[in-house]
Amino acid sequence: MPRLSSLASVADTRAVLDQFGLMTKKALGQHFLINDGIVARICALAELTKEDKVVEIGPGIGTLTEALLKEAGEVVSIERDTDLPAVLAQTLEPWSSSFTLVAADALEVYPADLPFAPNKLVANLPYAVAATLVLDYFERFSSLQSATIMVQAEVAERMSAAPGTKNYGAYTVKLNLFAHAAGKFSVAESNFFPPPRVKSTVIRLDRNEDPLDPVLAQATMTMADAAFENRRKTLSNSMKTYFDRMRPDLDVAEMLPFLFEEASIDPKVRGEKLKLSEYLRLGEAFLHFTDHKN
Ligand code: SAH
């Protein structure tokens, strides 16, 4: 069977790097895929069609990008390493009509910076910023329907954790306001050049059906931060510590009982026990309380 990506091998990756006199950069989290089977599984999990407009973060030398260009309609890739545009111009030359490169830090890219509104994010992400990027992109790009991404295994666990489990935290709640896990598989270190020192997982996240009011989303994120300020304390103590520090303008002694009452939440439970719908009720109550005050 022909390969989906002509770059997905150690020999081909080394040859491209050597040709341009480059070494992989640790500071940028560069771990290039060298197994075409993994590239194919990422594309399969993303369920790509020619209708898809894909945004990729961190194309590297273009290994996954080449496969995305074969399976999707259009691809825009965001790459921060200023050495790579010259490489990508060569490796992706056959696809120049459906490929755009945005040379930028993905953390600073907004919808107006892209040539189209992407419906899918597919990427082997730089691990240091992966969790932040995924949450930011679901929030920032309302066109995004799914994200199929390679992340550190622990991050995938946090993304898909159930209430009451050890990986469930403020990040899980925040991400789940926008999206939920829809499949994943683990990837061994040997599939990358150079191999990372952490375990990797490809996870697909699908956007939730009901779009959320951004004001309620922000309020609910504040509730998640407050509830997990200290995960060993009760909700009421953890939230008190958070608000005393973060919002001295609020009357916390008055607010907390109001929130628990209106949201019908037991103040003695721990934040890790509450599910998304309960965080949303706290978010609503927080908006009511702060509205009354203004
Ligand atoms: N997708 C490629 C490379 C993944 S390695 C492959 O699978 O082979 C991660 C890539 O993200 C590297 O190319 C790195 O330079 C890039 N990168 C790191 N930080 C970035 C950032 N903030 N914005 C955009 N790209 C970044």
PDB file of C-alpha atoms and ligand atoms in Angstrom:
ATOM      1  CA  MET A   1       0.000   0.000   0.000  1.00  0.00           C
ATOM      2  CA  PRO A   2       1.375   3.472  -0.817  1.00  0.00           C
ATOM      3  CA  ARG A   3       2.235   5.611   2.178  1.00  0.00           C
ATOM      4  CA  LEU A   4      -0.124   8.375   3.226  1.00  0.00           C
ATOM      5  CA  SER A   5       2.857  10.567   4.114  1.00  0.00           C
ATOM      6  CA  SER A   6       6.105  10.252   2.175  1.00  0.00           C
ATOM      7  CA  LEU A   7       7.968  11.804   5.144  1.00  0.00           C
ATOM      8  CA  ALA A   8       6.820   9.315   7.798  1.00  0.00           C
ATOM      9  CA  SER A   9      10.055   7.389   8.359  1.00  0.00           C
ATOM     10  CA  VAL A  10      13.328   8.006  10.234  1.00  0.00           C
ATOM     11  CA  ALA A  11      15.319   7.966   6.995  1.00  0.00           C
ATOM     12  CA  ASP A  12      13.087  10.487   5.208  1.00  0.00           C
ATOM     13  CA  THR A  13      12.905  12.782   8.259  1.00  0.00           C
ATOM     14  CA  ARG A  14      16.694  12.754   8.724  1.00  0.00           C
ATOM     15  CA  ALA A  15      17.227  13.367   5.005  1.00  0.00           C
ATOM     16  CA  VAL A  16      15.040  16.495   5.052  1.00  0.00           C
ATOM     17  CA  LEU A  17      16.661  17.841   8.242  1.00  0.00           C
ATOM     18  CA  ASP A  18      20.160  17.167   6.846  1.00  0.00           C
ATOM     19  CA  GLN A  19      19.355  18.823   3.540  1.00  0.00           C
ATOM     20  CA  PHE A  20      18.416  22.046   5.367  1.00  0.00           C
ATOM     21  CA  GLY A  21      21.164  21.696   7.989  1.00  0.00           C
ATOM     22  CA  LEU A  22      18.631  21.525  10.843  1.00  0.00           C
ATOM     23  CA  MET A  23      18.404  19.700  14.149  1.00  0.00           C
ATOM     24  CA  THR A  24      15.164  19.139  16.044  1.00  0.00           C
ATOM     25  CA  LYS A  25      14.544  21.783  18.718  1.00  0.00           C
ATOM     26  CA  LYS A  26      13.717  20.617  22.212  1.00  0.00           C
ATOM     27  CA  ALA A  27      12.484  24.045  23.327  1.00  0.00           C
ATOM     28  CA  LEU A  28       9.789  23.913  20.634  1.00  0.00           C
ATOM     29  CA  GLY A  29       8.713  20.380  21.578  1.00  0.00           C
ATOM     30  CA  GLN A  30       9.783  19.002  18.208  1.00  0.00           C
ATOM     31  CA  HIS A  31       9.071  15.277  17.997  1.00  0.00           C
ATOM     32  CA  PHE A  32       8.327  14.393  14.399  1.00  0.00           C
ATOM     33  CA  LEU A  33       6.135  11.430  13.486  1.00  0.00           C
ATOM     34  CA  ILE A  34       8.009   8.635  11.719  1.00  0.00           C
ATOM     35  CA  ASN A  35       5.300   5.976  11.436  1.00  0.00           C
ATOM     36  CA  ASP A  36       2.873   6.199   8.534  1.00  0.00           C
ATOM     37  CA  GLY A  37       0.473   3.844  10.336  1.00  0.00           C
ATOM     38  CA  ILE A  38       0.054   6.401  13.136  1.00  0.00           C
ATOM     39  CA  VAL A  39      -0.453   9.205  10.608  1.00  0.00           C
ATOM     40  CA  ALA A  40      -3.186   7.091   8.975  1.00  0.00           C
ATOM     41  CA  ARG A  41      -4.857   6.373  12.339  1.00  0.00           C
ATOM     42  CA  ILE A  42      -4.916  10.089  13.212  1.00  0.00           C
ATOM     43  CA  CYS A  43      -6.603  10.846   9.876  1.00  0.00           C
ATOM     44  CA  ALA A  44      -9.074   7.977  10.352  1.00  0.00           C
ATOM     45  CA  LEU A  45     -10.032   9.162  13.857  1.00  0.00           C
ATOM     46  CA  ALA A  46     -10.595  12.679  12.473  1.00  0.00           C
ATOM     47  CA  GLU A  47     -12.909  11.194   9.771  1.00  0.00           C
ATOM     48  CA  LEU A  48     -11.561  13.558   7.132  1.00  0.00           C
ATOM     49  CA  THR A  49     -13.430  14.264   3.894  1.00  0.00           C
ATOM     50  CA  LYS A  50     -12.786  16.612   0.971  1.00  0.00           C
ATOM     51  CA  GLU A  51     -15.344  18.999   2.516  1.00  0.00           C
ATOM     52  CA  ASP A  52     -13.083  19.558   5.518  1.00  0.00           C
ATOM     53  CA  LYS A  53     -11.154  22.743   6.184  1.00  0.00           C
ATOM     54  CA  VAL A  54      -8.408  21.791   8.594  1.00  0.00           C
ATOM     55  CA  VAL A  55      -6.214  23.867  10.872  1.00  0.00           C
ATOM     56  CA  GLU A  56      -2.988  22.211  12.005  1.00  0.00           C
ATOM     57  CA  ILE A  57      -0.739  23.553  14.764  1.00  0.00           C
ATOM     58  CA  GLY A  58       2.965  22.692  14.466  1.00  0.00           C
ATOM     59  CA  PRO A  59       3.394  21.028  11.046  1.00  0.00           C
ATOM     60  CA  GLY A  60       7.120  20.482  11.629  1.00  0.00           C
ATOM     61  CA  ILE A  61       8.562  19.315   8.290  1.00  0.00           C
ATOM     62  CA  GLY A  62       5.041  18.539   7.023  1.00  0.00           C
ATOM     63  CA  THR A  63       4.692  14.835   7.828  1.00  0.00           C
ATOM     64  CA  LEU A  64       1.092  14.886   9.074  1.00  0.00           C
ATOM     65  CA  THR A  65       0.299  17.873   6.840  1.00  0.00           C
ATOM     66  CA  GLU A  66       0.942  15.841   3.678  1.00  0.00           C
ATOM     67  CA  ALA A  67      -1.623  13.255   4.794  1.00  0.00           C
ATOM     68  CA  LEU A  68      -4.123  15.972   5.757  1.00  0.00           C
ATOM     69  CA  LEU A  69      -3.741  17.542   2.306  1.00  0.00           C
ATOM     70  CA  LYS A  70      -4.495  14.194   0.661  1.00  0.00           C
ATOM     71  CA  GLU A  71      -7.617  13.561   2.725  1.00  0.00           C
ATOM     72  CA  ALA A  72      -9.111  17.008   3.431  1.00  0.00           C
ATOM     73  CA  GLY A  73     -10.146  19.895   1.174  1.00  0.00           C
ATOM     74  CA  GLU A  74      -7.944  22.682   2.495  1.00  0.00           C
ATOM     75  CA  VAL A  75      -5.288  22.908   5.195  1.00  0.00           C
ATOM     76  CA  VAL A  76      -3.807  25.851   7.052  1.00  0.00           C
ATOM     77  CA  SER A  77      -0.841  25.110   9.317  1.00  0.00           C
ATOM     78  CA  ILE A  78       0.511  27.380  12.028  1.00  0.00           C
ATOM     79  CA  GLU A  79       4.232  27.007  12.731  1.00  0.00           C
ATOM     80  CA  ARG A  80       6.392  29.046  15.090  1.00  0.00           C
ATOM     81  CA  ASP A  81       9.849  27.778  14.075  1.00  0.00           C
ATOM     82  CA  THR A  82      11.223  30.317  11.567  1.00  0.00           C
ATOM     83  CA  ASP A  83      13.513  27.658  10.047  1.00  0.00           C
ATOM     84  CA  LEU A  84      10.575  25.572   8.828  1.00  0.00           C
ATOM     85  CA  PRO A  85       8.769  27.689   6.184  1.00  0.00           C
ATOM     86  CA  ALA A  86      11.605  26.975   3.713  1.00  0.00           C
ATOM     87  CA  VAL A  87      11.344  23.246   4.445  1.00  0.00           C
ATOM     88  CA  LEU A  88       7.555  23.185   4.074  1.00  0.00           C
ATOM     89  CA  ALA A  89       7.744  25.118   0.791  1.00  0.00           C
ATOM     90  CA  GLN A  90       9.682  22.157  -0.575  1.00  0.00           C
ATOM     91  CA  THR A  91       8.001  19.184   1.093  1.00  0.00           C
ATOM     92  CA  LEU A  92       4.445  20.431   0.434  1.00  0.00           C
ATOM     93  CA  GLU A  93       5.149  21.984  -2.966  1.00  0.00           C
ATOM     94  CA  PRO A  94       2.725  19.633  -4.815  1.00  0.00           C
ATOM     95  CA  TRP A  95      -0.176  20.917  -2.664  1.00  0.00           C
ATOM     96  CA  SER A  96       0.462  24.655  -2.885  1.00  0.00           C
ATOM     97  CA  SER A  97      -3.083  25.329  -4.155  1.00  0.00           C
ATOM     98  CA  SER A  98      -4.798  23.910  -1.041  1.00  0.00           C
ATOM     99  CA  PHE A  99      -2.139  24.685   1.594  1.00  0.00           C
ATOM    100  CA  THR A 100      -1.470  27.876   3.543  1.00  0.00           C
ATOM    101  CA  LEU A 101       1.279  28.373   6.099  1.00  0.00           C
ATOM    102  CA  VAL A 102       0.849  30.898   8.885  1.00  0.00           C
ATOM    103  CA  ALA A 103       4.252  31.580  10.445  1.00  0.00           C
ATOM    104  CA  ALA A 104       3.260  32.501  13.996  1.00  0.00           C
ATOM    105  CA  ASP A 105       2.907  31.396  17.596  1.00  0.00           C
ATOM    106  CA  ALA A 106      -0.383  29.464  17.608  1.00  0.00           C
ATOM    107  CA  LEU A 107      -1.249  30.969  21.000  1.00  0.00           C
ATOM    108  CA  GLU A 108      -1.541  34.345  19.266  1.00  0.00           C
ATOM    109  CA  VAL A 109      -3.530  33.306  16.193  1.00  0.00           C
ATOM    110  CA  TYR A 110      -7.166  34.424  15.819  1.00  0.00           C
ATOM    111  CA  PRO A 111      -9.845  33.698  13.169  1.00  0.00           C
ATOM    112  CA  ALA A 112      -8.915  36.807  11.136  1.00  0.00           C
ATOM    113  CA  ASP A 113      -5.369  35.430  10.691  1.00  0.00           C
ATOM    114  CA  LEU A 114      -6.558  32.324   8.810  1.00  0.00           C
ATOM    115  CA  PRO A 115      -7.659  32.181   5.150  1.00  0.00           C
ATOM    116  CA  PHE A 116     -10.851  30.254   6.063  1.00  0.00           C
ATOM    117  CA  ALA A 117     -12.937  29.201   9.065  1.00  0.00           C
ATOM    118  CA  PRO A 118     -11.632  25.730   9.972  1.00  0.00           C
ATOM    119  CA  ASN A 119     -14.105  23.000  10.981  1.00  0.00           C
ATOM    120  CA  LYS A 120     -11.427  20.578  12.239  1.00  0.00           C
ATOM    121  CA  LEU A 121      -8.206  20.905  14.211  1.00  0.00           C
ATOM    122  CA  VAL A 122      -5.829  18.011  13.535  1.00  0.00           C
ATOM    123  CA  ALA A 123      -2.324  18.149  14.984  1.00  0.00           C
ATOM    124  CA  ASN A 124       0.613  16.553  16.700  1.00  0.00           C
ATOM    125  CA  LEU A 125       0.776  19.389  19.217  1.00  0.00           C
ATOM    126  CA  PRO A 126       3.755  20.908  21.017  1.00  0.00           C
ATOM    127  CA  TYR A 127       3.117  19.309  24.424  1.00  0.00           C
ATOM    128  CA  ALA A 128       4.094  22.279  26.625  1.00  0.00           C
ATOM    129  CA  VAL A 129       1.172  24.364  25.355  1.00  0.00           C
ATOM    130  CA  ALA A 130      -1.218  21.628  24.169  1.00  0.00           C
ATOM    131  CA  ALA A 131      -3.829  21.874  26.947  1.00  0.00           C
ATOM    132  CA  THR A 132      -4.011  25.667  26.688  1.00  0.00           C
ATOM    133  CA  LEU A 133      -4.157  25.622  22.885  1.00  0.00           C
ATOM    134  CA  VAL A 134      -7.035  23.155  22.689  1.00  0.00           C
ATOM    135  CA  LEU A 135      -9.205  25.053  25.170  1.00  0.00           C
ATOM    136  CA  ASP A 136      -8.335  28.402  23.549  1.00  0.00           C
ATOM    137  CA  TYR A 137      -9.143  27.137  20.056  1.00  0.00           C
ATOM    138  CA  PHE A 138     -12.564  25.733  20.963  1.00  0.00           C
ATOM    139  CA  GLU A 139     -13.306  29.057  22.644  1.00  0.00           C
ATOM    140  CA  ARG A 140     -11.821  31.267  19.915  1.00  0.00           C
ATOM    141  CA  PHE A 141     -12.844  29.426  16.719  1.00  0.00           C
ATOM    142  CA  SER A 142     -16.618  28.968  16.804  1.00  0.00           C
ATOM    143  CA  SER A 143     -16.380  27.157  13.432  1.00  0.00           C
ATOM    144  CA  LEU A 144     -14.357  24.326  14.994  1.00  0.00           C
ATOM    145  CA  GLN A 145     -16.437  21.134  15.256  1.00  0.00           C
ATOM    146  CA  SER A 146     -13.733  18.719  16.406  1.00  0.00           C
ATOM    147  CA  ALA A 147     -10.100  18.459  17.450  1.00  0.00           C
ATOM    148  CA  THR A 148      -8.069  15.289  16.824  1.00  0.00           C
ATOM    149  CA  ILE A 149      -4.763  15.853  18.548  1.00  0.00           C
ATOM    150  CA  MET A 150      -1.626  14.148  19.793  1.00  0.00           C
ATOM    151  CA  VAL A 151      -0.962  15.187  23.386  1.00  0.00           C
ATOM    152  CA  GLN A 152       0.929  13.933  26.423  1.00  0.00           C
ATOM    153  CA  ALA A 153      -0.994  10.950  27.862  1.00  0.00           C
ATOM    154  CA  GLU A 154      -1.629  12.775  31.180  1.00  0.00           C
ATOM    155  CA  VAL A 155      -3.217  15.677  29.312  1.00  0.00           C
ATOM    156  CA  ALA A 156      -5.536  13.297  27.446  1.00  0.00           C
ATOM    157  CA  GLU A 157      -6.499  11.837  30.855  1.00  0.00           C
ATOM    158  CA  ARG A 158      -7.366  15.292  32.169  1.00  0.00           C
ATOM    159  CA  MET A 159      -9.351  16.059  29.024  1.00  0.00           C
ATOM    160  CA  SER A 160     -11.531  12.963  29.389  1.00  0.00           C
ATOM    161  CA  ALA A 161     -11.680  12.466  33.187  1.00  0.00           C
ATOM    162  CA  ALA A 162     -14.994  11.647  34.886  1.00  0.00           C
ATOM    163  CA  PRO A 163     -16.128  13.497  38.058  1.00  0.00           C
ATOM    164  CA  GLY A 164     -14.738  11.936  41.217  1.00  0.00           C
ATOM    165  CA  THR A 165     -11.564  10.600  39.565  1.00  0.00           C
ATOM    166  CA  LYS A 166      -8.060  11.891  40.250  1.00  0.00           C
ATOM    167  CA  ASN A 167      -7.523  13.530  36.857  1.00  0.00           C
ATOM    168  CA  TYR A 168     -10.800  15.458  37.019  1.00  0.00           C
ATOM    169  CA  GLY A 169     -10.043  19.118  37.651  1.00  0.00           C
ATOM    170  CA  ALA A 170     -10.725  22.723  36.695  1.00  0.00           C
ATOM    171  CA  TYR A 171      -9.261  22.067  33.238  1.00  0.00           C
ATOM    172  CA  THR A 172     -11.655  19.153  32.622  1.00  0.00           C
ATOM    173  CA  VAL A 173     -14.636  21.293  33.587  1.00  0.00           C
ATOM    174  CA  LYS A 174     -13.508  24.203  31.400  1.00  0.00           C
ATOM    175  CA  LEU A 175     -12.856  22.042  28.341  1.00  0.00           C
ATOM    176  CA  ASN A 176     -16.126  20.159  28.819  1.00  0.00           C
ATOM    177  CA  LEU A 177     -18.012  23.463  28.582  1.00  0.00           C
ATOM    178  CA  PHE A 178     -17.085  23.323  24.890  1.00  0.00           C
ATOM    179  CA  ALA A 179     -16.251  19.751  23.939  1.00  0.00           C
ATOM    180  CA  HIS A 180     -16.226  16.114  25.040  1.00  0.00           C
ATOM    181  CA  ALA A 181     -13.959  13.144  24.282  1.00  0.00           C
ATOM    182  CA  ALA A 182     -15.072  11.007  21.331  1.00  0.00           C
ATOM    183  CA  GLY A 183     -12.242   8.478  20.994  1.00  0.00           C
ATOM    184  CA  LYS A 184      -8.539   7.987  21.654  1.00  0.00           C
ATOM    185  CA  PHE A 185      -5.553   5.682  21.217  1.00  0.00           C
ATOM    186  CA  SER A 186      -2.079   5.602  22.732  1.00  0.00           C
ATOM    187  CA  VAL A 187       1.129   6.036  20.754  1.00  0.00           C
ATOM    188  CA  ALA A 188       4.511   4.583  21.804  1.00  0.00           C
ATOM    189  CA  GLU A 189       7.643   6.760  22.067  1.00  0.00           C
ATOM    190  CA  SER A 190       9.304   4.862  19.203  1.00  0.00           C
ATOM    191  CA  ASN A 191       6.935   6.464  16.685  1.00  0.00           C
ATOM    192  CA  PHE A 192       8.669   9.833  16.988  1.00  0.00           C
ATOM    193  CA  PHE A 193      12.052  11.327  16.050  1.00  0.00           C
ATOM    194  CA  PRO A 194      13.475  12.009  18.538  1.00  0.00           C
ATOM    195  CA  PRO A 195      11.387   9.897  20.979  1.00  0.00           C
ATOM    196  CA  PRO A 196       9.679  12.028  23.677  1.00  0.00           C
ATOM    197  CA  ARG A 197      10.264  11.215  27.347  1.00  0.00           C
ATOM    198  CA  VAL A 198       6.538  11.081  28.058  1.00  0.00           C
ATOM    199  CA  LYS A 199       3.721   8.818  26.912  1.00  0.00           C
ATOM    200  CA  SER A 200       1.506  10.083  24.111  1.00  0.00           C
ATOM    201  CA  THR A 201      -2.179   9.763  23.286  1.00  0.00           C
ATOM    202  CA  VAL A 202      -4.217  10.836  20.290  1.00  0.00           C
ATOM    203  CA  ILE A 203      -7.604  12.049  21.463  1.00  0.00           C
ATOM    204  CA  ARG A 204     -10.586  13.306  19.515  1.00  0.00           C
ATOM    205  CA  LEU A 205     -12.799  15.969  21.080  1.00  0.00           C
ATOM    206  CA  ASP A 206     -16.166  16.849  19.549  1.00  0.00           C
ATOM    207  CA  ARG A 207     -17.816  20.209  20.159  1.00  0.00           C
ATOM    208  CA  ASN A 208     -20.935  19.994  22.332  1.00  0.00           C
ATOM    209  CA  GLU A 209     -24.282  20.252  20.542  1.00  0.00           C
ATOM    210  CA  ASP A 210     -25.648  23.245  22.448  1.00  0.00           C
ATOM    211  CA  PRO A 211     -23.568  26.370  22.052  1.00  0.00           C
ATOM    212  CA  LEU A 212     -22.890  28.090  25.345  1.00  0.00           C
ATOM    213  CA  ASP A 213     -23.410  31.761  26.161  1.00  0.00           C
ATOM    214  CA  PRO A 214     -19.838  33.134  26.485  1.00  0.00           C
ATOM    215  CA  VAL A 215     -20.741  35.105  29.620  1.00  0.00           C
ATOM    216  CA  LEU A 216     -22.038  31.960  31.325  1.00  0.00           C
ATOM    217  CA  ALA A 217     -18.954  30.069  30.124  1.00  0.00           C
ATOM    218  CA  GLN A 218     -16.662  32.639  31.768  1.00  0.00           C
ATOM    219  CA  ALA A 219     -18.644  32.576  35.019  1.00  0.00           C
ATOM    220  CA  THR A 220     -18.564  28.768  35.082  1.00  0.00           C
ATOM    221  CA  MET A 221     -14.813  28.746  34.489  1.00  0.00           C
ATOM    222  CA  THR A 222     -14.423  31.021  37.503  1.00  0.00           C
ATOM    223  CA  MET A 223     -16.485  28.521  39.542  1.00  0.00           C
ATOM    224  CA  ALA A 224     -14.199  25.688  38.427  1.00  0.00           C
ATOM    225  CA  ASP A 225     -11.070  27.640  39.382  1.00  0.00           C
ATOM    226  CA  ALA A 226     -12.601  28.493  42.765  1.00  0.00           C
ATOM    227  CA  ALA A 227     -13.752  24.929  43.471  1.00  0.00           C
ATOM    228  CA  PHE A 228     -10.318  23.478  42.661  1.00  0.00           C
ATOM    229  CA  GLU A 229      -8.303  26.234  44.383  1.00  0.00           C
ATOM    230  CA  ASN A 230      -7.653  23.554  46.990  1.00  0.00           C
ATOM    231  CA  ARG A 231      -8.981  20.161  45.924  1.00  0.00           C
ATOM    232  CA  ARG A 232      -8.659  18.628  49.419  1.00  0.00           C
ATOM    233  CA  LYS A 233     -10.915  21.229  50.994  1.00  0.00           C
ATOM    234  CA  THR A 234     -14.704  21.418  50.888  1.00  0.00           C
ATOM    235  CA  LEU A 235     -16.251  23.456  48.107  1.00  0.00           C
ATOM    236  CA  SER A 236     -17.119  26.212  50.527  1.00  0.00           C
ATOM    237  CA  ASN A 237     -13.580  26.503  51.979  1.00  0.00           C
ATOM    238  CA  SER A 238     -11.860  26.214  48.634  1.00  0.00           C
ATOM    239  CA  MET A 239     -14.101  28.875  47.086  1.00  0.00           C
ATOM    240  CA  LYS A 240     -13.644  31.175  50.067  1.00  0.00           C
ATOM    241  CA  THR A 241      -9.843  30.987  49.743  1.00  0.00           C
ATOM    242  CA  TYR A 242     -10.094  31.682  46.009  1.00  0.00           C
ATOM    243  CA  PHE A 243     -12.456  34.648  46.221  1.00  0.00           C
ATOM    244  CA  ASP A 244     -10.685  36.244  49.209  1.00  0.00           C
ATOM    245  CA  ARG A 245      -7.539  36.302  47.101  1.00  0.00           C
ATOM    246  CA  MET A 246      -8.951  37.017  43.635  1.00  0.00           C
ATOM    247  CA  ARG A 247     -12.025  39.163  44.257  1.00  0.00           C
ATOM    248  CA  PRO A 248     -11.680  41.336  47.360  1.00  0.00           C
ATOM    249  CA  ASP A 249     -14.429  43.499  45.820  1.00  0.00           C
ATOM    250  CA  LEU A 250     -17.052  40.818  46.505  1.00  0.00           C
ATOM    251  CA  ASP A 251     -18.777  40.140  49.822  1.00  0.00           C
ATOM    252  CA  VAL A 252     -17.772  36.474  50.000  1.00  0.00           C
ATOM    253  CA  ALA A 253     -19.575  35.776  53.287  1.00  0.00           C
ATOM    254  CA  GLU A 254     -22.800  36.841  51.638  1.00  0.00           C
ATOM    255  CA  MET A 255     -22.124  35.389  48.212  1.00  0.00           C
ATOM    256  CA  LEU A 256     -21.175  31.767  48.943  1.00  0.00           C
ATOM    257  CA  PRO A 257     -24.365  30.777  50.829  1.00  0.00           C
ATOM    258  CA  PHE A 258     -26.361  32.476  48.045  1.00  0.00           C
ATOM    259  CA  LEU A 259     -24.558  30.448  45.368  1.00  0.00           C
ATOM    260  CA  PHE A 260     -24.969  27.096  47.133  1.00  0.00           C
ATOM    261  CA  GLU A 261     -28.623  27.798  47.883  1.00  0.00           C
ATOM    262  CA  GLU A 262     -29.548  28.941  44.389  1.00  0.00           C
ATOM    263  CA  ALA A 263     -27.581  26.155  42.657  1.00  0.00           C
ATOM    264  CA  SER A 264     -28.772  23.497  45.167  1.00  0.00           C
ATOM    265  CA  ILE A 265     -25.216  22.387  45.879  1.00  0.00           C
ATOM    266  CA  ASP A 266     -24.000  20.956  49.184  1.00  0.00           C
ATOM    267  CA  PRO A 267     -21.185  23.303  50.347  1.00  0.00           C
ATOM    268  CA  LYS A 268     -19.478  20.416  52.164  1.00  0.00           C
ATOM    269  CA  VAL A 269     -18.715  18.318  49.102  1.00  0.00           C
ATOM    270  CA  ARG A 270     -15.400  18.585  47.262  1.00  0.00           C
ATOM    271  CA  GLY A 271     -15.151  20.214  43.866  1.00  0.00           C
ATOM    272  CA  GLU A 272     -14.010  16.974  42.277  1.00  0.00           C
ATOM    273  CA  LYS A 273     -17.465  15.451  42.925  1.00  0.00           C
ATOM    274  CA  LEU A 274     -19.427  18.023  40.935  1.00  0.00           C
ATOM    275  CA  LYS A 275     -20.412  17.341  37.361  1.00  0.00           C
ATOM    276  CA  LEU A 276     -20.603  19.864  34.547  1.00  0.00           C
ATOM    277  CA  SER A 277     -24.318  20.594  34.997  1.00  0.00           C
ATOM    278  CA  GLU A 278     -23.656  21.486  38.654  1.00  0.00           C
ATOM    279  CA  TYR A 279     -20.809  23.832  37.695  1.00  0.00           C
ATOM    280  CA  LEU A 280     -23.142  25.474  35.189  1.00  0.00           C
ATOM    281  CA  ARG A 281     -25.743  26.015  37.943  1.00  0.00           C
ATOM    282  CA  LEU A 282     -23.068  27.653  40.109  1.00  0.00           C
ATOM    283  CA  GLY A 283     -22.057  29.794  37.114  1.00  0.00           C
ATOM    284  CA  GLU A 284     -25.673  30.967  36.649  1.00  0.00           C
ATOM    285  CA  ALA A 285     -25.967  31.747  40.359  1.00  0.00           C
ATOM    286  CA  PHE A 286     -22.671  33.671  40.267  1.00  0.00           C
ATOM    287  CA  LEU A 287     -24.001  35.790  37.389  1.00  0.00           C
ATOM    288  CA  HIS A 288     -27.208  36.489  39.332  1.00  0.00           C
ATOM    289  CA  PHE A 289     -25.263  37.497  42.418  1.00  0.00           C
ATOM    290  CA  THR A 290     -22.848  39.800  40.584  1.00  0.00           C
ATOM    291  CA  ASP A 291     -25.697  41.310  38.487  1.00  0.00           C
ATOM    292  CA  HIS A 292     -27.562  42.258  41.657  1.00  0.00           C
ATOM    293  CA  LYS A 293     -24.448  43.958  42.931  1.00  0.00           C
ATOM    294  CA  ASN A 294     -23.860  46.113  39.844  1.00  0.00           C
TER     295      ASN A 294
HETATM  296  N1  SAH B   1       3.244  17.714  13.251  1.00  0.00           N
HETATM  297  C1  SAH B   1       4.652  17.386  13.120  1.00  0.00           C
HETATM  298  C2  SAH B   1       5.535  18.032  14.211  1.00  0.00           C
HETATM  299  C3  SAH B   1       5.045  17.952  15.621  1.00  0.00           C
HETATM  300  S1  SAH B   1       6.222  18.543  16.778  1.00  0.00           S
HETATM  301  C4  SAH B   1       4.802  15.868  13.117  1.00  0.00           C
HETATM  302  O1  SAH B   1       3.887  15.200  13.568  1.00  0.00           O
HETATM  303  O2  SAH B   1       5.819  15.365  12.657  1.00  0.00           O
HETATM  304  C5  SAH B   1       5.486  20.056  17.323  1.00  0.00           C
HETATM  305  C6  SAH B   1       5.581  21.207  16.322  1.00  0.00           C
HETATM  306  O3  SAH B   1       4.995  22.369  16.902  1.00  0.00           O
HETATM  307  C7  SAH B   1       6.999  21.607  15.942  1.00  0.00           C
HETATM  308  O4  SAH B   1       7.073  21.792  14.559  1.00  0.00           O
HETATM  309  C8  SAH B   1       7.220  22.966  16.662  1.00  0.00           C
HETATM  310  O5  SAH B   1       8.150  23.815  16.011  1.00  0.00           O
HETATM  311  C9  SAH B   1       5.820  23.515  16.646  1.00  0.00           C
HETATM  312  N2  SAH B   1       5.520  24.522  17.679  1.00  0.00           N
HETATM  313  C10 SAH B   1       5.981  24.586  18.956  1.00  0.00           C
HETATM  314  N3  SAH B   1       5.413  25.598  19.638  1.00  0.00           N
HETATM  315  C11 SAH B   1       4.555  26.210  18.775  1.00  0.00           C
HETATM  316  C12 SAH B   1       3.662  27.319  18.881  1.00  0.00           C
HETATM  317  N4  SAH B   1       3.544  28.008  20.021  1.00  0.00           N
HETATM  318  N5  SAH B   1       2.939  27.661  17.790  1.00  0.00           N
HETATM  319  C13 SAH B   1       3.050  26.981  16.631  1.00  0.00           C
HETATM  320  N6  SAH B   1       3.859  25.910  16.479  1.00  0.00           N
HETATM  321  C14 SAH B   1       4.616  25.530  17.522  1.00  0.00           C
END
